[in-house]
Amino acid sequence: DLPLDEIARLEKLDGSEINEAKKILANEATALCHGPEAAAEAAETARRTFEQGEAASGLPTVEVAAARLEEGIVLFEAMREAGLAQSNGEARRLIKGGGARVNDEAVSDEFRQVTNTDIGGEGVIKLSAGKKRHALLKPV
């Protein structure tokens, strides 16, 4: 329940200030649909992911066999398996277009291998498609 005066204030924001409005509205919408606890958890995940660049635990996680990471998984296949692309072709276009990242580092080689050397300090590999879609690969 956002007060009308707060809505009026948010309507007047422009430029970089509009991000504040987006955060507030996203939090309110999540609270209405899923409850205040889910909204708080989503806000924390977003803050850690987008503001601190962490591989937040609230991100979608896909388990992969450790043996596959030993051999290496072609990035476009990993992105499809992680749900960041509908097909290998879509993933390849995303990578070639500069929209793919592994652990927040841009990747343009569609045949790059994702291996156990990519596992970060949190025990996962963070894959990103664009600025707002992320998933974690967790070796098992």
XYZ file of N, CA and C in Angstrom:
420
model
N 0.831 -1.189 0.000
C 0.000 0.000 0.000
C 0.871 1.246 0.000
N 1.110 1.759 -1.167
C 1.955 2.938 -1.340
C 1.093 4.191 -1.198
N 1.442 5.086 -0.272
C 0.658 6.314 -0.102
C 0.665 7.161 -1.379
N -0.414 7.884 -1.599
C -0.547 8.703 -2.809
C 0.537 9.769 -2.912
N 0.945 10.351 -1.780
C 1.993 11.373 -1.843
C 3.336 10.766 -2.260
N 3.579 9.501 -1.888
C 4.807 8.813 -2.314
C 4.743 8.524 -3.817
N 3.597 8.130 -4.305
C 3.423 7.897 -5.743
C 3.660 9.192 -6.510
N 3.128 10.294 -6.008
C 3.327 11.599 -6.657
C 4.803 11.968 -6.683
N 5.522 11.675 -5.595
C 6.960 11.968 -5.542
C 7.713 11.123 -6.572
N 7.366 9.851 -6.666
C 8.040 8.953 -7.604
C 7.782 9.360 -9.054
N 6.592 9.871 -9.329
C 6.255 10.306 -10.689
C 7.135 11.459 -11.155
N 7.633 12.249 -10.234
C 8.433 13.428 -10.585
C 9.911 13.105 -10.805
N 10.339 11.901 -10.447
C 11.746 11.543 -10.596
C 12.095 11.395 -12.068
N 13.346 11.734 -12.399
C 13.812 11.537 -13.769
C 15.292 11.207 -13.755
N 15.807 10.892 -14.917
C 17.227 10.556 -15.040
C 17.580 9.343 -14.195
N 18.730 9.422 -13.530
C 19.203 8.289 -12.732
C 18.343 8.059 -11.492
N 17.568 9.062 -11.090
C 16.693 8.908 -9.924
C 15.557 7.921 -10.185
N 15.266 7.675 -11.452
C 14.149 6.784 -11.776
C 14.417 5.359 -11.284
N 15.693 5.002 -11.110
C 16.008 3.670 -10.593
C 15.456 3.475 -9.187
N 15.446 4.539 -8.392
C 14.862 4.455 -7.048
C 13.385 4.089 -7.153
N 12.688 4.731 -8.076
C 11.263 4.442 -8.269
C 11.064 2.992 -8.704
N 11.917 2.505 -9.585
C 11.809 1.121 -10.049
C 11.962 0.144 -8.891
N 12.931 0.413 -8.014
C 13.153 -0.469 -6.863
C 11.942 -0.477 -5.939
N 11.411 0.702 -5.658
C 10.255 0.807 -4.760
C 9.044 0.102 -5.363
N 8.783 0.341 -6.642
C 7.629 -0.283 -7.293
C 7.786 -1.801 -7.401
N 8.994 -2.263 -7.689
C 9.239 -3.706 -7.757
C 9.006 -4.347 -6.393
N 9.473 -3.688 -5.348
C 9.291 -4.209 -3.996
C 7.801 -4.270 -3.637
N 7.064 -3.216 -3.957
C 5.627 -3.179 -3.659
C 4.874 -4.256 -4.439
N 5.202 -4.426 -5.709
C 4.526 -5.436 -6.533
C 4.820 -6.844 -6.014
N 6.074 -7.096 -5.645
C 6.442 -8.408 -5.115
C 5.735 -8.668 -3.796
N 5.661 -7.655 -2.938
C 4.974 -7.811 -1.652
C 3.488 -8.120 -1.858
N 2.856 -7.459 -2.821
C 1.437 -7.715 -3.091
C 1.199 -9.137 -3.602
N 2.087 -9.607 -4.471
C 1.895 -10.920 -5.101
C 2.385 -12.084 -4.242
N 3.498 -11.862 -3.515
C 4.150 -12.979 -2.829
C 4.330 -12.777 -1.333
N 4.003 -11.604 -0.829
C 4.141 -11.339 0.596
C 5.389 -10.537 0.914
N 5.383 -9.896 2.096
C 6.497 -9.020 2.472
C 7.831 -9.740 2.652
N 7.799 -10.994 3.133
C 9.060 -11.729 3.312
C 9.721 -12.005 1.966
N 8.928 -12.425 0.989
C 9.464 -12.683 -0.351
C 9.984 -11.398 -0.976
N 9.299 -10.285 -0.726
C 9.743 -8.994 -1.265
C 11.087 -8.603 -0.672
N 11.245 -8.800 0.630
C 12.514 -8.461 1.286
C 13.646 -9.340 0.758
N 13.360 -10.630 0.572
C 14.375 -11.551 0.052
C 14.760 -11.187 -1.384
N 13.771 -10.871 -2.212
C 14.041 -10.486 -3.599
C 14.839 -9.191 -3.662
N 14.509 -8.235 -2.799
C 15.238 -6.961 -2.776
C 16.693 -7.185 -2.389
N 16.931 -8.061 -1.418
C 18.302 -8.350 -0.984
C 19.074 -9.064 -2.092
N 18.440 -10.015 -2.753
C 19.088 -10.714 -3.866
C 19.445 -9.730 -4.972
N 18.521 -8.853 -5.316
C 18.779 -7.852 -6.362
C 19.912 -6.923 -5.952
N 19.907 -6.477 -4.706
C 20.963 -5.573 -4.231
C 22.324 -6.251 -4.333
N 22.414 -7.489 -3.842
C 23.696 -8.194 -3.863
C 24.148 -8.486 -5.290
N 23.209 -8.807 -6.160
C 23.559 -9.153 -7.536
C 23.932 -7.928 -8.354
N 23.088 -6.892 -8.319
C 23.271 -5.750 -9.211
C 24.164 -4.668 -8.632
N 24.159 -4.476 -7.320
C 24.961 -3.403 -6.739
C 26.328 -3.884 -6.285
N 26.423 -5.140 -5.838
C 27.693 -5.647 -5.340
C 28.331 -6.661 -6.274
N 27.603 -7.097 -7.297
C 28.155 -8.040 -8.267
C 28.367 -9.436 -7.720
N 27.716 -9.781 -6.621
C 27.884 -11.100 -6.030
C 27.042 -12.130 -6.772
N 27.437 -13.371 -6.622
C 26.633 -14.477 -7.137
C 25.656 -14.851 -6.030
N 24.603 -14.090 -5.884
C 23.661 -14.232 -4.772
C 22.984 -15.596 -4.779
N 22.755 -16.116 -3.586
C 22.165 -17.441 -3.440
C 20.721 -17.497 -3.930
N 20.059 -16.370 -4.073
C 18.678 -16.358 -4.524
C 18.520 -16.504 -6.028
N 19.625 -16.559 -6.764
C 19.548 -16.691 -8.223
C 19.193 -18.124 -8.607
N 18.563 -18.307 -9.773
C 18.282 -19.668 -10.231
C 19.584 -20.462 -10.308
N 19.548 -21.682 -9.808
C 20.747 -22.514 -9.753
C 20.499 -23.824 -10.485
N 21.450 -24.190 -11.335
C 21.378 -25.435 -12.091
C 22.561 -26.292 -11.670
N 22.271 -27.520 -11.267
C 23.346 -28.429 -10.878
C 23.921 -29.096 -12.126
N 25.253 -29.163 -12.172
C 25.938 -29.845 -13.275
C 26.936 -30.828 -12.679
N 27.118 -31.936 -13.359
C 28.065 -32.943 -12.889
C 29.474 -32.367 -12.906
N 30.191 -32.555 -11.813
C 31.563 -32.056 -11.719
C 32.423 -32.620 -12.846
N 32.138 -33.860 -13.261
C 32.899 -34.481 -14.349
C 32.732 -33.701 -15.651
N 31.545 -33.160 -15.881
C 31.326 -32.356 -17.100
C 32.177 -31.096 -17.067
N 32.311 -30.490 -15.889
C 33.135 -29.287 -15.777
C 34.613 -29.620 -15.930
N 35.012 -30.830 -15.524
C 36.398 -31.270 -15.734
C 36.717 -31.250 -17.224
N 35.791 -31.797 -18.018
C 35.969 -31.856 -19.469
C 35.742 -30.498 -20.116
N 34.839 -29.729 -19.547
C 34.468 -28.435 -20.109
C 33.128 -28.517 -20.821
N 32.297 -27.514 -20.593
C 30.997 -27.409 -21.252
C 31.061 -26.181 -22.145
N 30.700 -26.342 -23.412
C 30.704 -25.204 -24.327
C 29.727 -24.161 -23.777
N 30.144 -22.905 -23.754
C 29.369 -21.845 -23.125
C 27.938 -21.767 -23.641
N 27.745 -21.884 -24.970
C 26.381 -21.743 -25.478
C 25.475 -22.849 -24.951
N 26.021 -24.050 -24.735
C 25.224 -25.134 -24.160
C 24.928 -24.865 -22.689
N 25.919 -24.354 -21.969
C 25.727 -24.042 -20.551
C 24.649 -22.978 -20.373
N 24.642 -21.984 -21.257
C 23.642 -20.917 -21.152
C 22.240 -21.454 -21.436
N 22.124 -22.357 -22.401
C 20.824 -22.962 -22.691
C 20.372 -23.821 -21.511
N 21.275 -24.640 -20.985
C 20.928 -25.507 -19.861
C 20.545 -24.702 -18.620
N 21.145 -23.527 -18.466
C 20.849 -22.674 -17.308
C 19.562 -21.879 -17.498
N 18.933 -22.004 -18.675
C 17.682 -21.304 -18.925
C 17.857 -19.865 -19.367
N 19.076 -19.496 -19.745
C 19.332 -18.127 -20.186
C 19.100 -17.950 -21.679
N 18.865 -19.053 -22.381
C 18.540 -19.021 -23.811
C 17.633 -20.213 -24.102
N 16.742 -20.045 -25.067
C 15.803 -21.109 -25.429
C 16.457 -22.192 -26.287
N 17.524 -21.817 -27.001
C 18.181 -22.765 -27.897
C 19.670 -22.464 -27.939
N 20.429 -23.416 -28.482
C 21.864 -23.176 -28.650
C 22.098 -21.999 -29.591
N 21.279 -21.891 -30.640
C 21.422 -20.788 -31.595
C 21.206 -19.439 -30.935
N 20.180 -19.357 -30.097
C 19.922 -18.103 -29.386
C 21.096 -17.762 -28.469
N 21.633 -18.778 -27.793
C 22.775 -18.547 -26.904
C 23.995 -18.085 -27.698
N 24.226 -18.685 -28.858
C 25.370 -18.293 -29.680
C 25.241 -16.847 -30.145
N 24.043 -16.454 -30.555
C 23.829 -15.061 -30.975
C 24.053 -14.101 -29.808
N 23.594 -14.474 -28.641
C 23.777 -13.649 -27.452
C 25.263 -13.458 -27.155
N 26.018 -14.539 -27.239
C 27.459 -14.482 -26.962
C 28.164 -13.632 -28.011
N 27.891 -13.901 -29.293
C 28.535 -13.134 -30.369
C 28.184 -11.660 -30.299
N 26.992 -11.353 -29.805
C 26.550 -9.965 -29.690
C 27.073 -9.254 -28.456
N 27.875 -9.933 -27.653
C 28.470 -9.300 -26.476
C 27.571 -9.266 -25.256
N 26.505 -10.066 -25.249
C 25.576 -10.032 -24.124
C 25.788 -11.109 -23.084
N 26.859 -11.886 -23.210
C 27.091 -12.983 -22.267
C 28.264 -12.678 -21.344
N 28.131 -13.158 -20.111
C 29.204 -13.003 -19.129
C 29.355 -14.302 -18.343
N 30.603 -14.572 -17.975
C 30.907 -15.662 -17.059
C 31.578 -15.015 -15.861
N 30.975 -15.171 -14.701
C 31.487 -14.535 -13.479
C 31.728 -13.042 -13.688
N 30.765 -12.389 -14.327
C 30.766 -10.939 -14.563
C 31.832 -10.458 -15.541
N 32.479 -11.374 -16.270
C 33.443 -10.986 -17.302
C 32.827 -11.261 -18.671
N 32.834 -10.249 -19.530
C 32.245 -10.380 -20.865
C 32.965 -11.463 -21.659
N 32.184 -12.221 -22.418
C 32.718 -13.297 -23.249
C 32.127 -13.140 -24.645
N 32.977 -13.190 -25.677
C 32.476 -13.088 -27.046
C 32.774 -14.340 -27.866
N 33.520 -15.285 -27.286
C 33.846 -16.536 -27.971
C 32.771 -17.571 -27.645
N 31.930 -17.874 -28.634
C 30.823 -18.795 -28.401
C 31.289 -20.209 -28.063
N 32.533 -20.536 -28.402
C 33.049 -21.875 -28.137
C 33.882 -21.944 -26.856
N 33.884 -20.870 -26.092
C 34.613 -20.866 -24.821
C 34.087 -22.009 -23.954
N 34.992 -22.662 -23.286
C 34.625 -23.762 -22.403
C 34.421 -23.244 -20.981
N 33.351 -23.677 -20.352
C 33.127 -23.402 -18.935
C 33.673 -24.620 -18.199
N 34.658 -24.396 -17.334
C 35.322 -25.508 -16.650
C 35.368 -25.263 -15.147
N 35.935 -26.233 -14.438
C 36.036 -26.089 -12.987
C 36.959 -24.940 -12.583
N 37.773 -24.449 -13.501
C 38.611 -23.282 -13.173
C 37.773 -22.012 -13.061
N 36.528 -22.052 -13.543
C 35.627 -20.900 -13.450
C 34.871 -20.853 -12.125
N 34.966 -21.909 -11.333
C 34.237 -21.948 -10.066
C 34.803 -20.880 -9.143
N 33.915 -20.011 -8.656
C 34.324 -18.904 -7.792
C 34.409 -19.314 -6.332
N 34.713 -18.337 -5.490
C 34.866 -18.566 -4.063
C 33.607 -19.084 -3.391
N 32.461 -18.853 -4.000
C 31.197 -19.315 -3.423
C 30.830 -20.716 -3.909
N 31.726 -21.338 -4.697
C 31.491 -22.697 -5.166
C 30.558 -22.811 -6.351
N 30.338 -21.702 -7.062
C 29.441 -21.705 -8.219
C 30.060 -20.909 -9.362
N 29.471 -21.058 -10.539
C 29.841 -20.269 -11.709
C 28.629 -19.418 -12.059
N 28.816 -18.109 -12.150
C 27.708 -17.204 -12.465
C 27.699 -16.941 -13.964
N 26.571 -17.249 -14.605
C 26.368 -16.950 -16.018
C 25.361 -15.814 -16.117
N 25.593 -14.892 -17.039
C 24.678 -13.768 -17.219
C 24.355 -13.585 -18.689
N 23.093 -13.266 -18.945
C 22.619 -12.930 -20.285
C 22.086 -11.512 -20.196
N 22.843 -10.569 -20.705
C 22.464 -9.174 -20.546
C 22.724 -8.723 -19.117
N 22.096 -7.614 -18.745
C 22.353 -7.040 -17.425
C 21.477 -7.620 -16.322
N 20.354 -8.221 -16.693
C 19.386 -8.558 -15.656
C 19.018 -10.027 -15.534
N 19.551 -10.876 -16.403
C 19.233 -12.302 -16.307
C 20.492 -13.056 -15.922
N 20.407 -13.766 -14.800
C 21.560 -14.468 -14.263
C 21.150 -15.863 -13.813
N 22.119 -16.761 -13.797
C 21.912 -18.104 -13.264
C 23.251 -18.603 -12.740
N 23.173 -19.548 -11.829
C 24.377 -20.135 -11.257
C 24.489 -21.584 -11.690
N 25.715 -22.007 -12.005
C 26.005 -23.418 -12.235
C 26.679 -23.928 -10.973
N 26.124 -24.994 -10.416
C 26.669 -25.552 -9.178
C 27.150 -26.970 -9.453
N 28.456 -27.216 -9.281
C 28.966 -28.570 -9.512
C 28.495 -29.534 -8.419
N 28.118 -30.741 -8.843
C 27.700 -31.777 -7.886
C 28.440 -33.071 -8.166
